[in-house]
C-alpha cells in the first residue's frame, strides 16, 4: 500500500517537529519520526487492526512518547491517507475541526 499525507497532516507534522525541536532534544524528534515510520510500515502491510478505531473509517495510533495521535484512513486497496498529527494535550474538540 501507498501512504499519502493530507495537507493538514503535512502542516501538523511540521508543527509537531518544530515544537519538539524547540522544547525537547533531538532524541525526542528521532523517537517521534521513528514512530511515524513504524506506523507507516504497518499501514503499508495493511495492519489496521493494531490501531484504535476513532470512527467507522478513521483509525489512530499514539506516537512520540504517547503524546501525539496520528489519524489515518484507508482510501482504497492501494492507498492509506494520513489525516492529522494531533498533540493530545490540546482541547480534543480541535480534532473534529481539523479532520477532513
Short mmCIF file of C-alpha atoms in Angstrom, two decimals:
data_model
loop_
_atom_site.label_atom_id
_atom_site.label_comp_id
_atom_site.label_asym_id
_atom_site.label_seq_id
_atom_site.Cartn_x
_atom_site.Cartn_y
_atom_site.Cartn_z
CA UNK A 1 0.00 0.00 0.00
CA UNK A 2 0.97 3.57 -0.58
CA UNK A 3 0.94 6.21 2.18
CA UNK A 4 -0.27 9.74 1.36
CA UNK A 5 -0.33 12.73 3.68
CA UNK A 6 -3.21 15.19 3.56
CA UNK A 7 -2.49 18.92 3.54
CA UNK A 8 -3.48 19.11 7.22
CA UNK A 9 -1.25 16.13 8.06
CA UNK A 10 1.75 17.80 6.42
CA UNK A 11 1.11 21.02 8.36
CA UNK A 12 0.56 19.32 11.71
CA UNK A 13 3.58 17.01 11.21
CA UNK A 14 5.78 20.04 10.56
CA UNK A 15 4.30 21.79 13.61
CA UNK A 16 4.97 18.77 15.87
CA UNK A 17 8.58 18.51 14.69
CA UNK A 18 9.15 22.25 15.23
CA UNK A 19 7.65 22.01 18.72
CA UNK A 20 9.88 19.05 19.63
CA UNK A 21 12.98 20.79 18.27
CA UNK A 22 12.27 23.93 20.33
CA UNK A 23 11.12 22.27 23.53
CA UNK A 24 12.93 18.94 23.72
CA UNK A 25 16.08 17.34 22.40
CA UNK A 26 16.96 15.70 19.10
CA UNK A 27 16.34 12.35 20.79
CA UNK A 28 12.61 13.11 21.08
CA UNK A 29 12.47 14.24 17.43
CA UNK A 30 14.15 11.00 16.36
CA UNK A 31 11.81 8.92 18.53
CA UNK A 32 8.81 10.70 17.04
CA UNK A 33 9.98 10.18 13.45
CA UNK A 34 10.79 6.52 14.13
CA UNK A 35 7.25 6.05 15.45
CA UNK A 36 5.83 7.66 12.30
CA UNK A 37 7.92 5.30 10.16
CA UNK A 38 6.90 2.27 12.23
CA UNK A 39 3.18 3.03 11.96
CA UNK A 40 3.55 3.82 8.25
CA UNK A 41 5.27 0.46 7.70
CA UNK A 42 2.39 -1.30 9.47
CA UNK A 43 -0.13 0.55 7.32
CA UNK A 44 1.74 -0.39 4.13
CA UNK A 45 1.29 -4.01 5.22
CA UNK A 46 -2.46 -3.43 5.83
CA UNK A 47 -2.20 -3.91 9.61
CA UNK A 48 -5.06 -1.65 10.70
CA UNK A 49 -6.29 -3.94 13.45
CA UNK A 50 -3.28 -2.98 15.58
CA UNK A 51 -4.66 0.52 15.95
CA UNK A 52 -7.58 2.17 17.68
CA UNK A 53 -10.71 2.92 15.70
CA UNK A 54 -11.73 6.59 16.00
CA UNK A 55 -14.78 6.50 13.71
CA UNK A 56 -16.19 3.99 11.27
CA UNK A 57 -13.34 4.50 8.78
CA UNK A 58 -10.71 6.53 10.69
CA UNK A 59 -8.06 4.88 12.86
CA UNK A 60 -5.40 6.37 15.11
CA UNK A 61 -2.09 5.48 16.73
CA UNK A 62 -0.36 7.04 19.73
CA UNK A 63 3.21 8.03 18.86
CA UNK A 64 6.00 10.24 20.17
CA UNK A 65 6.08 9.24 23.84
CA UNK A 66 2.29 8.77 23.63
CA UNK A 67 1.53 12.50 23.40
CA UNK A 68 0.71 12.67 19.71
CA UNK A 69 -2.03 10.80 17.91
CA UNK A 70 -1.67 10.01 14.22
CA UNK A 71 -5.03 9.74 12.43
CA UNK A 72 -5.37 7.83 9.15
CA UNK A 73 -7.92 6.23 6.83
CA UNK A 74 -7.79 3.53 4.19
CA UNK A 75 -8.84 5.26 0.97
CA UNK A 76 -8.89 2.14 -1.23
CA UNK A 77 -7.00 -1.15 -1.62
CA UNK A 78 -3.82 0.69 -2.60
CA UNK A 79 -3.79 3.90 -0.58
CA UNK A 80 -3.79 4.96 3.07
CA UNK A 81 -4.18 8.65 3.79
CA UNK A 82 -2.67 10.15 6.93
CA UNK A 83 -5.13 12.83 8.00
CA UNK A 84 -3.67 14.53 11.07
CA UNK A 85 -0.97 14.54 13.75
CA UNK A 86 -2.61 15.82 16.94
CA UNK A 87 -0.98 16.67 20.28
CA UNK A 88 -3.30 15.06 22.83
CA UNK A 89 -2.57 17.76 25.40
CA UNK A 90 -4.79 20.13 23.41
CA UNK A 91 -8.55 20.51 23.54
CA UNK A 92 -9.95 17.32 21.95
CA UNK A 93 -12.68 19.36 20.26
CA UNK A 94 -10.00 20.61 17.85
CA UNK A 95 -9.74 17.10 16.38
CA UNK A 96 -13.23 17.44 14.93
CA UNK A 97 -12.33 20.82 13.45
CA UNK A 98 -9.10 19.53 11.87
CA UNK A 99 -10.20 16.16 10.49
CA UNK A 100 -11.46 16.33 6.89
#
